[in-house]
PDB file of C-alpha atoms in Angstrom:
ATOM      1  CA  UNK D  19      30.264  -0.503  20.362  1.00 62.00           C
ATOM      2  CA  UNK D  20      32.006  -2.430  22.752  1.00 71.00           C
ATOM      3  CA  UNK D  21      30.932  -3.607  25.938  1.00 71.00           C
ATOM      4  CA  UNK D  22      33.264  -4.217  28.527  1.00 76.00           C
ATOM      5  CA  UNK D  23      31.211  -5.085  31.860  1.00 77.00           C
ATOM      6  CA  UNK D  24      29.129  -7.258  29.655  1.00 75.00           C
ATOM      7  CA  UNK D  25      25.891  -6.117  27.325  1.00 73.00           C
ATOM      8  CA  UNK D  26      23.366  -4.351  30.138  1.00 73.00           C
ATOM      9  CA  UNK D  27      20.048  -3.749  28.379  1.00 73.00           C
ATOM     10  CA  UNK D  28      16.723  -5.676  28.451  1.00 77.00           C
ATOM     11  CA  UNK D  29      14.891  -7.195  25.855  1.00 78.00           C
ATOM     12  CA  UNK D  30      11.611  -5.989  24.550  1.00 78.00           C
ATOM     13  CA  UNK D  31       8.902  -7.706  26.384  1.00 84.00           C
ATOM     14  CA  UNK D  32       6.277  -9.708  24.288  1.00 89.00           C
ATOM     15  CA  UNK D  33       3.526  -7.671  24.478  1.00 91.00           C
ATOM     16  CA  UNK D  34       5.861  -4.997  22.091  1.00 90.00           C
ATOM     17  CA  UNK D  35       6.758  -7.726  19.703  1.00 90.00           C
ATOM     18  CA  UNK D  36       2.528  -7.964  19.593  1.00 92.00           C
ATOM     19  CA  UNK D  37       1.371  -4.765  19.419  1.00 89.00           C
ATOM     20  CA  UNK D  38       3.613  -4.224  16.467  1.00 87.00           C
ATOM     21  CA  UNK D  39       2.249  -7.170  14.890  1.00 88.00           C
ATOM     22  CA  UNK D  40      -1.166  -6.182  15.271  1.00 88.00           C
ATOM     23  CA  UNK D  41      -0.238  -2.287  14.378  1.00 86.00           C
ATOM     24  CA  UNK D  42       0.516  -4.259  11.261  1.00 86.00           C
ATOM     25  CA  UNK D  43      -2.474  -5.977  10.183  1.00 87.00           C
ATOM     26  CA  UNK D  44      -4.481  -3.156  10.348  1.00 85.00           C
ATOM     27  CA  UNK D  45      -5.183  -0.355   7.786  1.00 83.00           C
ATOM     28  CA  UNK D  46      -2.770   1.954  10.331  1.00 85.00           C
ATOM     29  CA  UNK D  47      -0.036   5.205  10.054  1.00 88.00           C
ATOM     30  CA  UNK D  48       2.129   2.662  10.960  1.00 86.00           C
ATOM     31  CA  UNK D  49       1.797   0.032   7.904  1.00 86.00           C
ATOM     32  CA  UNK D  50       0.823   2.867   5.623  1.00 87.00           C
ATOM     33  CA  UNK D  51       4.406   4.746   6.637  1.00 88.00           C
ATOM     34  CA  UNK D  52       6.321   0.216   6.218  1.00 84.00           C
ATOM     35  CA  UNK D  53       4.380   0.568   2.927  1.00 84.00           C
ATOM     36  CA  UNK D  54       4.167   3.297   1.340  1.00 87.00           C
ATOM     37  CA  UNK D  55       7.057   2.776  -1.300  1.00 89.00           C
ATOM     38  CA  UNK D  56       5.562  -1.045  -1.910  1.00 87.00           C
ATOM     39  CA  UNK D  57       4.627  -1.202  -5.489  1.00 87.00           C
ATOM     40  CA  UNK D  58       1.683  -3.276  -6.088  1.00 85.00           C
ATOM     41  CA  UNK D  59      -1.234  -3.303  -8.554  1.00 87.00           C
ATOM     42  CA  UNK D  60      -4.931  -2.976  -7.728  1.00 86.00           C
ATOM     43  CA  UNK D  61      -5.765  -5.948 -10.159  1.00 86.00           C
ATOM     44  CA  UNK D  62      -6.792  -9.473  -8.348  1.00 81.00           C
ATOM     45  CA  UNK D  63      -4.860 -11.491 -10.965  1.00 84.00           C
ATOM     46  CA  UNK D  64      -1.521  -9.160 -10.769  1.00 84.00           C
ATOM     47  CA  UNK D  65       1.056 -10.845  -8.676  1.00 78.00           C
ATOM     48  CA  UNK D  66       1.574  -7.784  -6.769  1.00 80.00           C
ATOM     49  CA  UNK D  67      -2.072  -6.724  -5.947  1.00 85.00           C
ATOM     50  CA  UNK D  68      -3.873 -10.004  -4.990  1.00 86.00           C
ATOM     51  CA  UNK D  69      -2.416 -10.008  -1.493  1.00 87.00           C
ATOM     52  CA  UNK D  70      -2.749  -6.748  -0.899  1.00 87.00           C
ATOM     53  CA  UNK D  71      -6.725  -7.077  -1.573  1.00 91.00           C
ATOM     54  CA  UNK D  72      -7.051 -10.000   0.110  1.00 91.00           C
ATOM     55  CA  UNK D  73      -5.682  -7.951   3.122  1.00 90.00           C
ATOM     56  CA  UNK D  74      -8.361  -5.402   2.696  1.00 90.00           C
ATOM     57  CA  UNK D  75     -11.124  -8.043   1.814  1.00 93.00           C
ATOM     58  CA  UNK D  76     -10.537  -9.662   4.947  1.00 93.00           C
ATOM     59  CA  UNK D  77     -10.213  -6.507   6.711  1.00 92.00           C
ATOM     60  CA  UNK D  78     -13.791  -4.936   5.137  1.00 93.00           C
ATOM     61  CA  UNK D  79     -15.439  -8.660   5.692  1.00 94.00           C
ATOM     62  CA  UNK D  80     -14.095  -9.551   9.347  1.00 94.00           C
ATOM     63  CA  UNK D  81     -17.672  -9.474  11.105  1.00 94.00           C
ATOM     64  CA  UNK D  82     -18.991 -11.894   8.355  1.00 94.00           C
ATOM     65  CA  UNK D  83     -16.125 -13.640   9.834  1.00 94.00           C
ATOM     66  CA  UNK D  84     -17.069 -13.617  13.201  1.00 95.00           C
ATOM     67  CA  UNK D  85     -20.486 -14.781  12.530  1.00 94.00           C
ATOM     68  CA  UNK D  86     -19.366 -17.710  10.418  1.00 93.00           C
ATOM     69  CA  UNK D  87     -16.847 -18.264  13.090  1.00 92.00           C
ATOM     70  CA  UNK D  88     -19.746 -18.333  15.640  1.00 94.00           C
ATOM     71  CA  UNK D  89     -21.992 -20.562  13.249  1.00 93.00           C
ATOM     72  CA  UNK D  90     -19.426 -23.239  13.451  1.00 92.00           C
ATOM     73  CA  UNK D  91     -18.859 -23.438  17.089  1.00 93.00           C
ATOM     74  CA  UNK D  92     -22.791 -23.618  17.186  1.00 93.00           C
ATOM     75  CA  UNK D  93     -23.077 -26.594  14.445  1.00 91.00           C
ATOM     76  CA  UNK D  94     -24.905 -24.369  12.425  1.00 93.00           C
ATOM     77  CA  UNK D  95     -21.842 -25.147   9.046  1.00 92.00           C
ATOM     78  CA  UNK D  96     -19.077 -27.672   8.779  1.00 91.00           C
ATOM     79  CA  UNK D  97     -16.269 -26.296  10.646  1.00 85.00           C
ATOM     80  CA  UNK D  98     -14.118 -27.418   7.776  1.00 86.00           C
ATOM     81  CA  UNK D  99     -15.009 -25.725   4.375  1.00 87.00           C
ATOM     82  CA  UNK D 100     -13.854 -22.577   2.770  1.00 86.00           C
ATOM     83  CA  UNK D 101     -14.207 -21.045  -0.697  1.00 87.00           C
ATOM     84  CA  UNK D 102     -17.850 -21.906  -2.149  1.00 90.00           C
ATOM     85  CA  UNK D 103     -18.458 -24.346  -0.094  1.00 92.00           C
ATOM     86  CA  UNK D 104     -18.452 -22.101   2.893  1.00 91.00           C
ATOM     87  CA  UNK D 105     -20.464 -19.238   1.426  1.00 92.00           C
ATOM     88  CA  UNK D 106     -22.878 -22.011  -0.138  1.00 94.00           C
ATOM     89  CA  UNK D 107     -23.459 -23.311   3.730  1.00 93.00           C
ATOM     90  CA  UNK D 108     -23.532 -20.237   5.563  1.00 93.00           C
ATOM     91  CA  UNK D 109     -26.456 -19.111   2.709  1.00 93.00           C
ATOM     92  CA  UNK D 110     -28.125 -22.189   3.261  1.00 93.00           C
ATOM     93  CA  UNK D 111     -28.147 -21.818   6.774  1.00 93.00           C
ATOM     94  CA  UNK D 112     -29.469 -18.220   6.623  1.00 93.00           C
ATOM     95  CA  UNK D 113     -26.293 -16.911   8.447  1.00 93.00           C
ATOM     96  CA  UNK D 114     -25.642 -14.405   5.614  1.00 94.00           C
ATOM     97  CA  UNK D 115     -27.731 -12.805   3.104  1.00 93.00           C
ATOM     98  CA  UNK D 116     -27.632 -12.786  -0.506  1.00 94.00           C
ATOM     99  CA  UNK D 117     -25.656  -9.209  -0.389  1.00 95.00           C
ATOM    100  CA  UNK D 118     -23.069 -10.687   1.817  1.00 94.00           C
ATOM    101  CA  UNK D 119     -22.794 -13.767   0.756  1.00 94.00           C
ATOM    102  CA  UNK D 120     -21.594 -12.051  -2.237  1.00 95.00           C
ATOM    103  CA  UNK D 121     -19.092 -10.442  -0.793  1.00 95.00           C
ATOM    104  CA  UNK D 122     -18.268 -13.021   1.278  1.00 94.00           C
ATOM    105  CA  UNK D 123     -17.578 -14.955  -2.054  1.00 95.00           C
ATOM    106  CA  UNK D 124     -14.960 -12.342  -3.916  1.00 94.00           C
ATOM    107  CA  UNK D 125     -13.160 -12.179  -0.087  1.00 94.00           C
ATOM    108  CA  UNK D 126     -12.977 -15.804   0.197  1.00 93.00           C
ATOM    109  CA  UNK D 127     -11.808 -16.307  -3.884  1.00 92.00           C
ATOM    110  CA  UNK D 128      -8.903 -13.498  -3.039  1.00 91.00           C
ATOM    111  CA  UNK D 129      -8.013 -15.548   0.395  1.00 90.00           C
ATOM    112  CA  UNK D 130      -7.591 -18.727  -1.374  1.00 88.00           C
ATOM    113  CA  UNK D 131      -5.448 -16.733  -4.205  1.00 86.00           C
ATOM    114  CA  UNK D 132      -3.640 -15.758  -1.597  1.00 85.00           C
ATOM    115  CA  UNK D 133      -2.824 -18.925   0.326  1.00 84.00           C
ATOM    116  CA  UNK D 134      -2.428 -21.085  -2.914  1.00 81.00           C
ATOM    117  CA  UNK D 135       1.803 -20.248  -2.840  1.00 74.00           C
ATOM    118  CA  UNK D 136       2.577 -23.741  -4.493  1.00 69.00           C
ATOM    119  CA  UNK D 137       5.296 -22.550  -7.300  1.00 67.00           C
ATOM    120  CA  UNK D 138       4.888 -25.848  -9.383  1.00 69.00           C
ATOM    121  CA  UNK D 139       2.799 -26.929 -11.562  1.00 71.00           C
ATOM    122  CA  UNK D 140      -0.158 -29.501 -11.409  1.00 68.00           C
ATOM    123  CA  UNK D 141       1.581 -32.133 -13.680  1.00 72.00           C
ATOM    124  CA  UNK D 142       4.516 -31.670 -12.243  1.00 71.00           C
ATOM    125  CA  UNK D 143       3.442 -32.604  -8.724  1.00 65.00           C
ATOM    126  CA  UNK D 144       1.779 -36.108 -10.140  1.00 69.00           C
ATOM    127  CA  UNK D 145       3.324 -39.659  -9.448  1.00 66.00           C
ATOM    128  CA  UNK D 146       4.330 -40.926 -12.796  1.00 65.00           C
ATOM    129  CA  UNK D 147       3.576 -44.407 -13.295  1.00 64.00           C
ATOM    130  CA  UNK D 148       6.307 -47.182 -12.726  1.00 62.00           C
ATOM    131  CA  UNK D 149       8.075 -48.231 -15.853  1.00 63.00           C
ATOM    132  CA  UNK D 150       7.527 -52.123 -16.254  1.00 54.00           C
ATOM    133  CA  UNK D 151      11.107 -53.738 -15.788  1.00 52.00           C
TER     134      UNK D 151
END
């Protein structure tokens, strides 16, 4: 196409860019239909499925979320743990119950899967001790 006063036409505004995002990272029409031909596995230790059910866990577990979220800003829990730690504080506090606690721990053990993206190994990423000269 070729242009010859210059190229007239605006940019998508922001708030587009957003609301696709968001359209995105929910269970939608519009990430089923991005989707739909996306093979993954519904097995937490496939490589394909664990992200996939992290996205639902966090989806299914978002107000447990919000309450933790609200516990911390509070001082109820340590606004810095995660994993057991953070279901182990917001039990102790009485913030969740045993039932969602529970859930609250398989959600947080897929999140962490998740995140965790370092390709090496644990060996691999350890100084090695200085050879005496």
């Amino acid at each position: 196409m070729i242009f010859p006063f210059g190229n007239h036409y605006k940019r998508p505004v922001d708030q587009l860019y957003q609301a696709i995002a968001e359209s995105m990272m929910e269970p939608s029409v519009t990430r089923e239909r991005h989707t739909f031909l996306c093979y993954w596995k519904d097995d937490p230790n496939d490589v394909t499925g664990h992200m996939e059910l992290a996205f639902r866990a966090m989806k299914t577990n978002r107000e447990l979320y919000k309450k933790l979220s609200k516990a911390e800003k509070r001082g109820d829990i340590p606004p810095d743990l995660n994993g057991e730690a953070l279901v182990a504080a917001a039990l102790e506090a009485k913030i969740v119950d045993a039932a969602e606690a529970e859930s609250l721990q398989a959600c947080e053990a897929l999140r962490i899967t998740a995140v965790a993206v370092d390709q090496f190994a644990p060996e691999t990423l350890r100084r090695k001790p200085k050879e005496a000269r």
